[in-house]
Short mmCIF file of C-alpha atoms in Angstrom, two decimals:
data_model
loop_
_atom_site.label_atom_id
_atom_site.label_comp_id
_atom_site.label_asym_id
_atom_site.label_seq_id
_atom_site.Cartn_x
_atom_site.Cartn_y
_atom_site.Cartn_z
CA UNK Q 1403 -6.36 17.37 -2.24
CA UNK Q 1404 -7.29 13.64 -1.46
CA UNK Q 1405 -7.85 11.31 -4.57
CA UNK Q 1406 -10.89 9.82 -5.06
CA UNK Q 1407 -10.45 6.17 -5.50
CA UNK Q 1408 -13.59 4.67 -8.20
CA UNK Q 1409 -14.28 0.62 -7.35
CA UNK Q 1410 -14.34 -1.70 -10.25
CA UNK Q 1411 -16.95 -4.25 -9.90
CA UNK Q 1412 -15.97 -7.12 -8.14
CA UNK Q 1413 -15.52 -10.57 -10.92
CA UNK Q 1414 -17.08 -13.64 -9.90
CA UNK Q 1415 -14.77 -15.42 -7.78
CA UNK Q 1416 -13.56 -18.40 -9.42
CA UNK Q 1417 -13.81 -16.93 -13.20
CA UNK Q 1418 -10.84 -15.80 -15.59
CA UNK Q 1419 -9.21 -12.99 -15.22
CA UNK Q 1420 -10.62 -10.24 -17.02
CA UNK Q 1421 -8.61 -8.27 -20.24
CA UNK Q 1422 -8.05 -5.35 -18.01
CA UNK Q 1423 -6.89 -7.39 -14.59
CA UNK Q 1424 -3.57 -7.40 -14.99
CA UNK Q 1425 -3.81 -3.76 -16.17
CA UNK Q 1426 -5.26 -3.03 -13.51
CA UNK Q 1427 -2.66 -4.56 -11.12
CA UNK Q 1428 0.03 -3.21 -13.01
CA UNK Q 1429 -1.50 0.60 -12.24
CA UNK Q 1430 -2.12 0.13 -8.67
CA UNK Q 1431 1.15 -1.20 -7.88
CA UNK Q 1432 2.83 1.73 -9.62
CA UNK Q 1433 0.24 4.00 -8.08
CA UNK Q 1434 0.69 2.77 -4.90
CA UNK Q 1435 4.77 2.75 -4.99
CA UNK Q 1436 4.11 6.74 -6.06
CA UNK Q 1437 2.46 7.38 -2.73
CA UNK Q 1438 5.38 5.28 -1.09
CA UNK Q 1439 7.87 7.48 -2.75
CA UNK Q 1440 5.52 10.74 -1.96
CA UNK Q 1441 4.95 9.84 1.84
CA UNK Q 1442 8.06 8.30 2.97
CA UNK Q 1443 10.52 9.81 0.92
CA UNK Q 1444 9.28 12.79 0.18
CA UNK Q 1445 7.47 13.97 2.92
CA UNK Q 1446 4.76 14.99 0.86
CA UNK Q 1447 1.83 12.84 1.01
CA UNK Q 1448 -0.78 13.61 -1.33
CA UNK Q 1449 -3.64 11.43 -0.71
CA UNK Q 1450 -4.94 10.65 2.39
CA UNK Q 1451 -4.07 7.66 4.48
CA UNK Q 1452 -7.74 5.96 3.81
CA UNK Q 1453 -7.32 6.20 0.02
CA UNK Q 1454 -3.84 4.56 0.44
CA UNK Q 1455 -5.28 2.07 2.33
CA UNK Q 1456 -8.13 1.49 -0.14
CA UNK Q 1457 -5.79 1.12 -2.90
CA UNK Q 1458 -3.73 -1.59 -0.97
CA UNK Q 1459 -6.76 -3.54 -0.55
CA UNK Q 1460 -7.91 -2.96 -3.98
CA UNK Q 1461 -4.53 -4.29 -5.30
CA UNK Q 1462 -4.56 -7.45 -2.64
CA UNK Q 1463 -8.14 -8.33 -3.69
CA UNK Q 1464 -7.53 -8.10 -7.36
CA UNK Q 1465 -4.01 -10.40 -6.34
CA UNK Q 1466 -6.29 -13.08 -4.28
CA UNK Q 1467 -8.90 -13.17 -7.24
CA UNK Q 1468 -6.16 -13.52 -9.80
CA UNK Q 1469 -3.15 -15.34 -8.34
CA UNK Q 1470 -1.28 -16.09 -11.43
CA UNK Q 1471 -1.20 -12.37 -12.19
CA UNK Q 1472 0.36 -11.11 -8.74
CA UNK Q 1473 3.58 -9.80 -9.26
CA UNK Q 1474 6.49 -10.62 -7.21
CA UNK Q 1475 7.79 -7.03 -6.80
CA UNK Q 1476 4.00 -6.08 -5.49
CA UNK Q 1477 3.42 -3.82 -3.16
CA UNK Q 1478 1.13 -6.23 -1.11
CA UNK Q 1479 4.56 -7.96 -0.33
CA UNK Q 1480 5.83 -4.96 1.53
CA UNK Q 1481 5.46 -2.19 3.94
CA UNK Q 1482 6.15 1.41 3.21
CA UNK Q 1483 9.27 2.23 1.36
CA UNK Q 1484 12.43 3.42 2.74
CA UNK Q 1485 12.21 6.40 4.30
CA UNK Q 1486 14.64 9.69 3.88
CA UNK Q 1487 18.01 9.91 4.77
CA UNK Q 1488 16.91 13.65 5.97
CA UNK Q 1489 14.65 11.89 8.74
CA UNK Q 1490 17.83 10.67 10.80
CA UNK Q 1491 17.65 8.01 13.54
CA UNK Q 1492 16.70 8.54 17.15
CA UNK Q 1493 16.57 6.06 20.13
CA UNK Q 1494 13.44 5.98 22.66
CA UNK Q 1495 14.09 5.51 26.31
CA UNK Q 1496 11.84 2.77 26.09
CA UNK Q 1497 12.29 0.53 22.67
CA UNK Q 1498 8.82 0.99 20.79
CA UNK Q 1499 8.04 -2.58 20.72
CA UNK Q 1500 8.54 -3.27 24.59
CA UNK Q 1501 5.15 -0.79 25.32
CA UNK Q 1502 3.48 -3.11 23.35
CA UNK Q 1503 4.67 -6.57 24.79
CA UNK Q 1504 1.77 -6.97 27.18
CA UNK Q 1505 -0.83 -6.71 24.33
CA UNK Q 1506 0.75 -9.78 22.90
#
């Protein structure tokens, strides 16, 4: 059953951080590195992949309002998490990236 995400008003850009900021940053980092763990270890997502993505951008704006709370181990600095050994490697005929070359 898909999470409901609730948005916190937005501060004025520019002001202090607020008491509950780096709270806040603190939870959606560990929140987010759940889902990580759920999704690509697990293989048992629980929330669906827009309420991941609005926690991501809830944690970057919260980061870009309040830069001297932004952690270094944040999830904003990564992609994903590693996934399970129980996936295994395969190899595509045609490397992923190479389908993709003319859009670039």
């Amino acid at each position: 059953m898909p999470k409901t995400v609730k948005k916190k008003p937005t501060p004025v850009k520019g002001s202090a951080p607020g008491p509950d900021a780096s709270a806040e940053i603190a939870d959606l980092a560990s929140e987010i590195a759940r889902h990580d763990a759920l999704y690509f270890q697990q293989d048992a997502p629980q929330i669906s992949d827009a309420a991941y993505d609005a926690l991501r951008i809830q944690l970057a704006q919260l980061e870009a309002q309040n830069p001297e709370l932004a952690r270094g181990d944040s999830p904003s600095h990564t992609v994903g998490a590693a996934p399970a050994a129980a996936f295994g490697k395969i190899r595509h005929d045609v490397p992923r990236m190479a389908e993709y070359a003319p859009l670039f």
